[in-house]
Short mmCIF file of C-alpha atoms in Angstrom, two decimals:
data_model
loop_
_atom_site.label_atom_id
_atom_site.label_comp_id
_atom_site.label_asym_id
_atom_site.label_seq_id
_atom_site.Cartn_x
_atom_site.Cartn_y
_atom_site.Cartn_z
CA MET D 1 0.00 0.00 0.00
CA THR D 2 1.10 3.59 -0.63
CA ALA D 3 1.42 5.48 2.64
CA PRO D 4 4.08 7.58 4.38
CA PRO D 5 6.89 5.50 5.94
CA ASN D 6 5.90 3.68 9.14
CA GLU D 7 2.26 4.70 8.66
CA THR D 8 -0.67 2.38 7.98
CA LEU D 9 -3.09 3.47 5.29
CA THR D 10 -6.64 4.12 6.50
CA LEU D 11 -9.23 3.07 3.93
CA LEU D 12 -13.00 3.60 4.03
CA LEU D 13 -15.11 0.86 2.42
CA ILE D 14 -18.71 1.90 1.61
CA GLU D 15 -20.49 -1.36 0.78
CA ASP D 16 -23.94 -2.56 1.90
CA ASP D 17 -23.33 -6.21 0.95
CA ALA D 18 -21.59 -8.00 3.83
CA GLY D 19 -20.23 -10.73 1.53
CA ASP D 20 -18.61 -8.22 -0.84
CA ALA D 21 -17.23 -6.26 2.10
CA PHE D 22 -15.70 -9.43 3.57
CA LEU D 23 -14.12 -10.25 0.19
CA VAL D 24 -12.49 -6.82 -0.07
CA GLU D 25 -11.14 -7.08 3.48
CA GLU D 26 -9.69 -10.53 2.81
CA LEU D 27 -8.02 -9.46 -0.42
CA LEU D 28 -6.46 -6.35 1.11
CA SER D 29 -5.16 -8.35 4.06
CA GLU D 30 -2.71 -9.93 1.63
CA ALA D 31 -0.99 -6.59 0.99
CA GLU D 32 2.60 -6.15 2.22
CA ASN D 33 1.36 -3.45 4.59
CA PRO D 34 -2.37 -4.16 5.04
CA PRO D 35 -4.52 -1.05 5.47
CA LYS D 36 -6.78 -0.20 8.35
CA ILE D 37 -10.28 -0.70 6.91
CA ILE D 38 -13.35 1.16 8.13
CA TRP D 39 -16.47 -0.55 6.78
CA VAL D 40 -19.78 1.32 6.52
CA ARG D 41 -23.02 0.28 4.82
CA SER D 42 -24.38 3.65 3.63
CA LEU D 43 -23.44 7.21 2.72
CA ALA D 44 -25.13 8.45 5.87
CA GLU D 45 -22.89 6.24 7.99
CA SER D 46 -19.83 7.22 5.97
CA ARG D 47 -20.32 10.89 6.81
CA VAL D 48 -19.61 10.10 10.44
CA ARG D 49 -16.57 7.89 9.76
CA LEU D 50 -14.98 9.90 6.96
CA THR D 51 -12.17 11.85 8.66
CA ASP D 52 -8.92 13.39 7.42
CA GLU D 53 -7.07 10.16 8.27
CA VAL D 54 -8.97 8.35 5.50
CA ARG D 55 -6.68 8.43 2.46
CA CYS D 56 -8.66 6.15 0.14
CA VAL D 57 -12.37 5.35 -0.36
CA LEU D 58 -13.83 2.25 -2.04
CA VAL D 59 -17.49 2.86 -2.80
CA ASP D 60 -20.20 0.63 -4.23
CA LEU D 61 -22.56 2.60 -6.47
CA SER D 62 -25.62 0.65 -5.33
CA LEU D 63 -26.27 1.82 -1.77
CA PRO D 64 -29.45 2.04 0.31
CA ASP D 65 -29.45 5.85 0.38
CA ALA D 66 -27.84 6.67 -3.00
CA ASP D 67 -26.79 5.00 -6.20
CA GLY D 68 -24.96 5.60 -9.45
CA LEU D 69 -23.10 8.82 -10.10
CA THR D 70 -25.19 10.58 -7.46
CA ALA D 71 -23.54 8.41 -4.79
CA LEU D 72 -20.11 9.10 -6.28
CA GLN D 73 -20.64 12.84 -6.38
CA GLN D 74 -21.53 12.87 -2.68
CA VAL D 75 -18.41 10.88 -1.83
CA LEU D 76 -16.21 13.22 -3.86
CA GLU D 77 -17.68 16.22 -2.06
CA MET D 78 -17.21 14.57 1.34
CA ALA D 79 -13.64 13.41 0.66
CA PRO D 80 -11.86 15.89 -1.64
CA HIS D 81 -8.52 14.86 -0.11
CA ALA D 82 -8.90 11.09 -0.66
CA ALA D 83 -8.47 8.77 -3.63
CA VAL D 84 -11.82 7.26 -4.68
CA LEU D 85 -12.27 3.86 -6.36
CA VAL D 86 -15.67 2.75 -7.58
CA LEU D 87 -16.91 -0.86 -7.20
CA THR D 88 -19.30 -2.03 -9.91
CA GLY D 89 -20.94 -5.24 -11.11
CA LEU D 90 -20.43 -6.75 -14.55
CA ASN D 91 -23.62 -5.18 -15.84
CA ASP D 92 -22.55 -1.73 -14.60
CA SER D 93 -19.03 -1.55 -16.01
CA HIS D 94 -20.05 1.35 -18.27
CA VAL D 95 -20.96 3.27 -15.10
CA GLY D 96 -17.38 2.76 -13.94
CA VAL D 97 -16.08 4.57 -17.01
CA GLU D 98 -18.50 7.44 -16.38
CA ALA D 99 -17.38 7.50 -12.75
CA VAL D 100 -13.75 8.06 -13.74
CA SER D 101 -14.88 10.90 -16.03
CA ALA D 102 -16.80 12.36 -13.08
CA GLY D 103 -13.75 12.41 -10.78
CA ALA D 104 -13.03 8.92 -9.44
CA GLN D 105 -9.43 7.73 -9.74
CA ASP D 106 -10.39 4.25 -10.99
CA PHE D 107 -13.13 1.61 -11.07
CA LEU D 108 -13.13 -2.13 -10.37
CA VAL D 109 -15.56 -4.84 -11.49
CA LYS D 110 -16.26 -6.92 -8.37
CA GLN D 111 -16.32 -10.23 -10.22
CA ASP D 112 -12.86 -9.63 -11.71
CA ILE D 113 -10.80 -8.51 -8.75
CA ASP D 114 -8.18 -10.51 -6.95
CA ALA D 115 -5.68 -9.53 -4.23
CA ARG D 116 -2.94 -8.41 -6.61
CA LEU D 117 -5.28 -6.36 -8.77
CA LEU D 118 -6.99 -4.71 -5.84
CA VAL D 119 -3.77 -3.77 -4.04
CA ARG D 120 -2.29 -2.37 -7.25
CA ALA D 121 -5.49 -0.43 -8.04
CA VAL D 122 -5.49 1.18 -4.60
CA ARG D 123 -1.81 2.11 -4.93
CA TYR D 124 -2.22 3.61 -8.40
CA ALA D 125 -5.38 5.46 -7.41
CA MET D 126 -3.57 7.14 -4.53
CA GLU D 127 -0.67 8.12 -6.76
CA ARG D 128 -3.08 9.64 -9.28
CA LYS D 129 -4.87 11.51 -6.50
CA ARG D 130 -1.56 12.82 -5.21
CA ALA D 131 -0.70 14.01 -8.71
CA ASP D 132 -4.13 15.62 -9.09
CA LEU D 133 -3.77 17.48 -5.78
CA ALA D 134 -0.25 18.61 -6.68
CA HIS D 135 -1.49 19.90 -10.03
CA LEU D 136 -4.36 21.70 -8.31
CA LYS D 137 -1.96 23.37 -5.88
CA LEU D 138 0.23 24.40 -8.80
CA VAL D 139 -2.73 25.92 -10.64
CA GLU D 140 -3.83 27.73 -7.48
CA ALA D 141 -0.29 29.03 -6.95
CA GLU D 142 -0.13 30.28 -10.54
CA LEU D 143 -3.49 32.04 -10.16
CA THR D 144 -2.35 33.60 -6.89
CA THR D 145 0.87 34.76 -8.52
CA LYS D 146 -1.06 36.34 -11.39
CA GLU D 147 -3.44 38.07 -8.99
CA ASN D 148 -0.51 39.34 -6.91
CA SER D 149 1.20 40.63 -10.04
CA ARG D 150 -1.95 42.48 -11.09
CA LEU D 151 -2.23 43.97 -7.62
CA GLU D 152 1.41 45.03 -7.52
CA ARG D 153 1.26 46.45 -11.04
CA GLY D 154 -1.80 48.49 -10.09
CA LEU D 155 0.11 50.01 -7.15
CA LEU D 156 3.01 51.25 -9.27
CA PRO D 157 2.93 55.02 -9.89
CA VAL D 158 1.80 56.78 -13.05
CA PRO D 159 3.42 60.23 -13.34
CA MET D 160 1.05 63.20 -13.33
CA LEU D 161 2.94 65.54 -15.64
CA GLU D 162 1.89 67.79 -18.48
CA PRO D 163 3.05 66.15 -21.75
CA GLY D 164 6.11 67.78 -23.29
CA LEU D 165 6.85 69.97 -20.28
CA LEU D 166 9.91 68.05 -19.13
CA HIS D 167 11.74 64.89 -20.10
CA HIS D 168 10.86 62.27 -17.48
CA GLU D 169 12.19 58.72 -17.11
CA SER D 170 11.99 56.21 -14.29
CA ARG D 171 13.42 52.77 -13.60
CA TYR D 172 12.27 50.40 -10.87
CA LEU D 173 14.05 47.11 -10.08
CA PRO D 174 12.89 45.19 -7.00
CA GLY D 175 15.58 43.08 -5.37
CA ARG D 176 13.11 40.30 -4.52
CA GLN D 177 12.74 37.65 -7.20
CA ARG D 178 9.42 37.51 -9.06
CA ALA D 179 8.27 40.76 -7.40
CA LEU D 180 7.06 43.98 -9.00
CA LEU D 181 7.00 46.01 -5.78
CA ALA D 182 9.72 46.67 -3.23
CA GLY D 183 10.39 48.93 -0.28
CA ASP D 184 11.83 51.53 -2.67
CA PHE D 185 9.29 53.92 -4.16
CA TRP D 186 9.04 56.94 -6.44
CA ASP D 187 6.41 59.32 -7.78
CA THR D 188 6.07 62.48 -9.87
CA VAL D 189 3.20 64.96 -9.59
CA GLN D 190 2.52 68.35 -11.15
CA SER D 191 0.46 70.59 -8.87
CA PRO D 192 -2.20 73.04 -10.13
CA ASP D 193 0.21 76.01 -10.01
CA GLY D 194 2.54 74.26 -12.47
CA SER D 195 5.18 73.15 -9.94
CA VAL D 196 6.64 69.71 -10.53
CA HIS D 197 7.20 67.49 -7.49
CA VAL D 198 9.31 64.31 -7.40
CA VAL D 199 9.99 61.85 -4.59
CA VAL D 200 12.28 58.84 -4.39
CA GLY D 201 12.30 56.86 -1.14
CA ASP D 202 13.63 53.71 0.47
CA VAL D 203 12.00 51.77 3.31
CA CYS D 204 14.67 49.72 5.08
CA GLY D 205 14.21 46.00 4.44
CA HIS D 206 13.26 43.93 1.41
CA GLY D 207 10.08 41.98 2.15
CA PRO D 208 6.40 42.39 1.27
CA ASP D 209 5.74 44.36 4.48
CA GLU D 210 8.30 46.96 3.39
CA ALA D 211 6.78 47.03 -0.11
CA ALA D 212 3.33 47.71 1.36
CA LEU D 213 4.76 50.46 3.56
CA GLY D 214 6.49 52.03 0.57
CA VAL D 215 3.18 52.15 -1.31
CA ALA D 216 1.45 53.73 1.71
CA LEU D 217 4.11 56.44 1.95
CA ARG D 218 4.05 57.14 -1.79
CA ILE D 219 0.28 57.55 -1.89
CA ALA D 220 0.37 59.70 1.26
CA TRP D 221 3.03 61.91 -0.36
CA ARG D 222 1.01 62.30 -3.57
CA THR D 223 -2.14 63.15 -1.61
CA LEU D 224 -0.34 65.76 0.49
CA VAL D 225 1.23 67.40 -2.57
CA LEU D 226 -2.08 67.57 -4.43
CA ALA D 227 -3.72 69.01 -1.30
CA GLY D 228 -1.23 71.88 -1.38
CA HIS D 229 0.94 70.93 1.59
CA THR D 230 4.64 71.72 1.39
CA SER D 231 8.07 71.12 2.84
CA ASN D 232 8.34 70.09 6.51
CA GLU D 233 4.58 69.75 6.79
CA ILE D 234 4.68 66.88 4.27
CA LEU D 235 7.72 65.26 5.88
CA ARG D 236 6.23 65.39 9.39
CA THR D 237 3.01 63.80 8.14
CA LEU D 238 4.96 61.07 6.33
CA ASP D 239 6.90 60.47 9.52
CA SER D 240 3.61 59.99 11.38
CA VAL D 241 2.29 57.62 8.71
CA LEU D 242 5.49 55.59 8.90
CA ARG D 243 5.29 55.27 12.68
CA LEU D 244 1.64 54.17 12.51
CA GLU D 245 2.05 51.67 9.66
CA ARG D 246 5.42 50.04 10.32
CA LYS D 247 5.62 46.57 11.87
CA SER D 248 8.63 47.38 14.03
CA ALA D 249 10.05 50.49 15.69
CA GLU D 250 13.38 49.76 13.97
CA ILE D 251 11.92 50.44 10.50
CA PHE D 252 12.98 53.79 9.07
CA THR D 253 12.75 55.45 5.66
CA THR D 254 15.10 57.65 3.69
CA LEU D 255 13.86 59.82 0.86
CA CYS D 256 14.62 62.71 -1.42
CA THR D 257 12.03 65.21 -2.61
CA MET D 258 12.32 67.87 -5.26
CA ALA D 259 9.87 70.67 -6.05
CA VAL D 260 10.62 72.53 -9.30
CA ASP D 261 9.09 76.01 -9.53
CA PRO D 262 6.50 76.71 -12.29
CA ARG D 263 9.11 78.54 -14.40
CA LEU D 264 11.31 75.41 -14.17
CA HIS D 265 14.40 77.47 -13.28
CA ARG D 266 14.83 76.58 -9.61
CA ALA D 267 14.16 73.65 -7.30
CA GLN D 268 13.80 73.11 -3.60
CA MET D 269 15.00 69.74 -2.32
CA HIS D 270 14.90 67.77 0.91
CA VAL D 271 17.44 64.97 1.23
CA VAL D 272 16.20 63.02 4.24
CA GLY D 273 19.02 60.65 5.20
CA HIS D 274 19.15 59.70 1.52
CA PRO D 275 21.86 59.62 -1.19
CA PRO D 276 22.19 63.09 -2.74
CA PRO D 277 20.83 63.63 -6.28
CA LEU D 278 23.08 64.18 -9.25
CA LEU D 279 22.75 67.49 -11.08
CA LEU D 280 23.92 68.02 -14.66
CA ARG D 281 24.20 71.67 -15.83
CA ASN D 282 26.24 73.13 -18.66
CA GLY D 283 27.96 69.80 -19.22
CA VAL D 284 29.10 69.59 -15.60
CA VAL D 285 27.85 66.78 -13.35
CA GLU D 286 27.91 67.29 -9.60
CA VAL D 287 26.27 66.08 -6.42
CA VAL D 288 23.63 68.49 -5.19
CA PRO D 289 25.42 70.53 -2.50
CA GLY D 290 24.20 71.11 1.06
CA THR D 291 22.99 67.57 1.68
CA PRO D 292 21.60 66.00 3.76
CA SER D 293 18.62 68.04 4.97
CA GLY D 294 18.31 65.91 8.10
CA PRO D 295 17.86 62.37 9.41
CA PRO D 296 15.64 59.63 7.97
CA LEU D 297 11.98 59.38 8.86
CA GLY D 298 11.02 57.26 11.84
CA ILE D 299 14.10 57.83 14.03
CA PHE D 300 13.82 61.18 15.84
CA GLN D 301 10.78 63.09 17.01
CA ASP D 302 10.04 66.76 16.23
CA VAL D 303 12.58 67.15 13.43
CA ASP D 304 12.84 70.11 11.09
CA TRP D 305 14.42 69.25 7.78
CA THR D 306 16.43 72.01 6.09
CA PRO D 307 15.34 72.83 2.52
CA ILE D 308 18.04 73.01 -0.13
CA ASP D 309 17.59 75.67 -2.82
CA VAL D 310 19.08 74.63 -6.16
CA PRO D 311 19.37 77.00 -9.15
CA LEU D 312 18.69 75.00 -12.31
CA GLY D 313 18.92 77.44 -15.21
CA GLU D 314 17.57 76.88 -18.70
CA GLU D 315 18.98 73.41 -19.42
CA TRP D 316 19.45 70.82 -16.70
CA SER D 317 19.03 67.22 -15.63
CA VAL D 318 18.49 65.86 -12.12
CA LEU D 319 18.81 62.19 -11.15
CA LEU D 320 17.11 61.03 -7.95
CA TYR D 321 17.85 57.43 -6.97
CA THR D 322 17.97 54.95 -4.11
CA ASP D 323 21.14 53.43 -2.67
CA GLY D 324 20.75 50.26 -4.75
CA LEU D 325 22.43 52.20 -7.55
CA ILE D 326 25.55 53.23 -5.60
CA GLU D 327 25.99 50.31 -3.18
CA ALA D 328 26.96 47.94 -5.97
CA THR D 329 30.49 46.66 -5.64
CA VAL D 330 33.27 47.46 -8.08
CA GLY D 331 34.91 44.43 -9.67
CA GLY D 332 33.34 42.07 -7.16
CA GLY D 333 35.57 43.44 -4.40
CA PRO D 334 34.71 45.14 -1.09
CA ASP D 335 34.67 48.68 -2.51
CA LEU D 336 31.30 50.21 -3.30
CA LEU D 337 30.59 52.44 -6.28
CA GLY D 338 29.37 55.38 -4.18
CA THR D 339 28.28 58.79 -5.40
CA GLU D 340 31.76 59.62 -6.72
CA GLY D 341 31.73 56.46 -8.82
CA LEU D 342 28.29 57.33 -10.12
CA GLN D 343 29.57 60.76 -11.15
CA ARG D 344 32.50 59.15 -12.97
CA LEU D 345 30.14 56.92 -14.93
CA VAL D 346 28.05 59.89 -16.02
CA ARG D 347 31.18 61.79 -17.09
CA GLU D 348 32.37 58.70 -18.94
CA HIS D 349 29.14 58.56 -20.96
CA GLY D 350 28.71 62.31 -21.32
CA GLU D 351 25.05 62.29 -20.26
CA ILE D 352 22.67 60.65 -17.79
CA ASN D 353 21.29 57.66 -19.65
CA LEU D 354 19.41 55.48 -17.17
CA ASP D 355 19.55 52.22 -19.11
CA TRP D 356 23.26 52.56 -19.85
CA LEU D 357 23.97 53.63 -16.28
CA ILE D 358 22.16 50.68 -14.69
CA GLU D 359 23.72 48.20 -17.13
CA ARG D 360 27.18 49.62 -16.35
CA VAL D 361 26.58 49.38 -12.58
CA ILE D 362 25.49 45.73 -12.93
CA GLU D 363 28.56 45.06 -15.07
CA LEU D 364 30.85 46.57 -12.43
CA ASN D 365 29.08 44.59 -9.72
CA GLU D 366 29.77 41.40 -11.72
CA ASP D 367 26.40 40.08 -10.58
CA PRO D 368 22.74 41.14 -10.59
CA LEU D 369 21.96 43.77 -7.97
CA ASN D 370 20.63 42.36 -4.70
CA ASP D 371 19.20 45.61 -3.39
CA ASP D 372 16.06 47.36 -4.63
CA LEU D 373 16.60 50.20 -7.05
CA ALA D 374 14.42 53.16 -7.94
CA ALA D 375 15.57 56.05 -10.10
CA VAL D 376 13.91 59.10 -11.64
CA LEU D 377 15.59 61.29 -14.26
CA ILE D 378 13.94 64.61 -14.98
CA SER D 379 15.40 67.05 -17.49
CA ARG D 380 14.80 70.33 -19.27
CA GLY D 381 16.44 71.18 -22.57
CA ALA D 382 19.40 69.25 -23.93
CA SER D 383 21.39 68.63 -20.73
CA ARG D 384 20.54 64.98 -20.50
#
């Protein structure tokens, strides 16, 4: 019999004929590891005896309280976890075929069975049931994965920006395999007065809880910007949201915000414990000076973050990113790329090209990036 090692198979026999029941019991007793047989005479009685320990059911389709495929259907509903074999007479063999089509693992003609055939049929039926359950779990897992992907995709940001106003690009690479969302987040919103607001943030950690928290912070930021809130007011509210939503007091968040004035000549930034943005003006690439504005969210109470005023001019590019871009190693060694290395790459290429930059970082790392990565490039004119 097929059962886990050192475990006796429990089998339920639903048969109203005592002689046929005795025959089945005698034949199964010849198995190498004989099963424990629970014999019942009707479906009503089987409902009481059919527990999770029952791994296989042999059912006659001519019972006092049900017959034919109706009896089978009730057994299948009562025992979705068990292998089901149907017992038929010679004149009902066609019903056995229909029973297999309806969900039974196999059927046996009573007049034809012997010990070897019965033991083998039970074993094969249980293997088929195991395969069926495994396939069902696989299908369910695939459906769950598709639903999760749709959910995650729906939570990714869509920039709210007037077409043609600025050049805008974003890249988002979760560190978790088969994930679309991570603890890193970004968003871009244009407010009614024409100002353009950008945020890039990083919730510490890499799991689904951090991804959910990142989404909550991004949506809170977008809502606050559209409601007309500014500067420290937004950061203090985000800090409160973080403290209320996080699973542990050790969770903190770094972020960088940029608000470009309606004339697109100047920007105000807050670099909250976050890597400083890169600024490209007049062919010169530099780290935005005056950073950081203050500590990450979720660490200290009653913090005021210092705004950083950045003249942009007529042609400019700004790259906001998370530390996944600069904490890649160089040549597989202990040294990290860092902001200086990022600047060198931009100078090497002559412009900020996100795809080239990320590919070059991965090449230097000599391995796919393990950390999440979010990056937003926003430009005016030909500086990019």
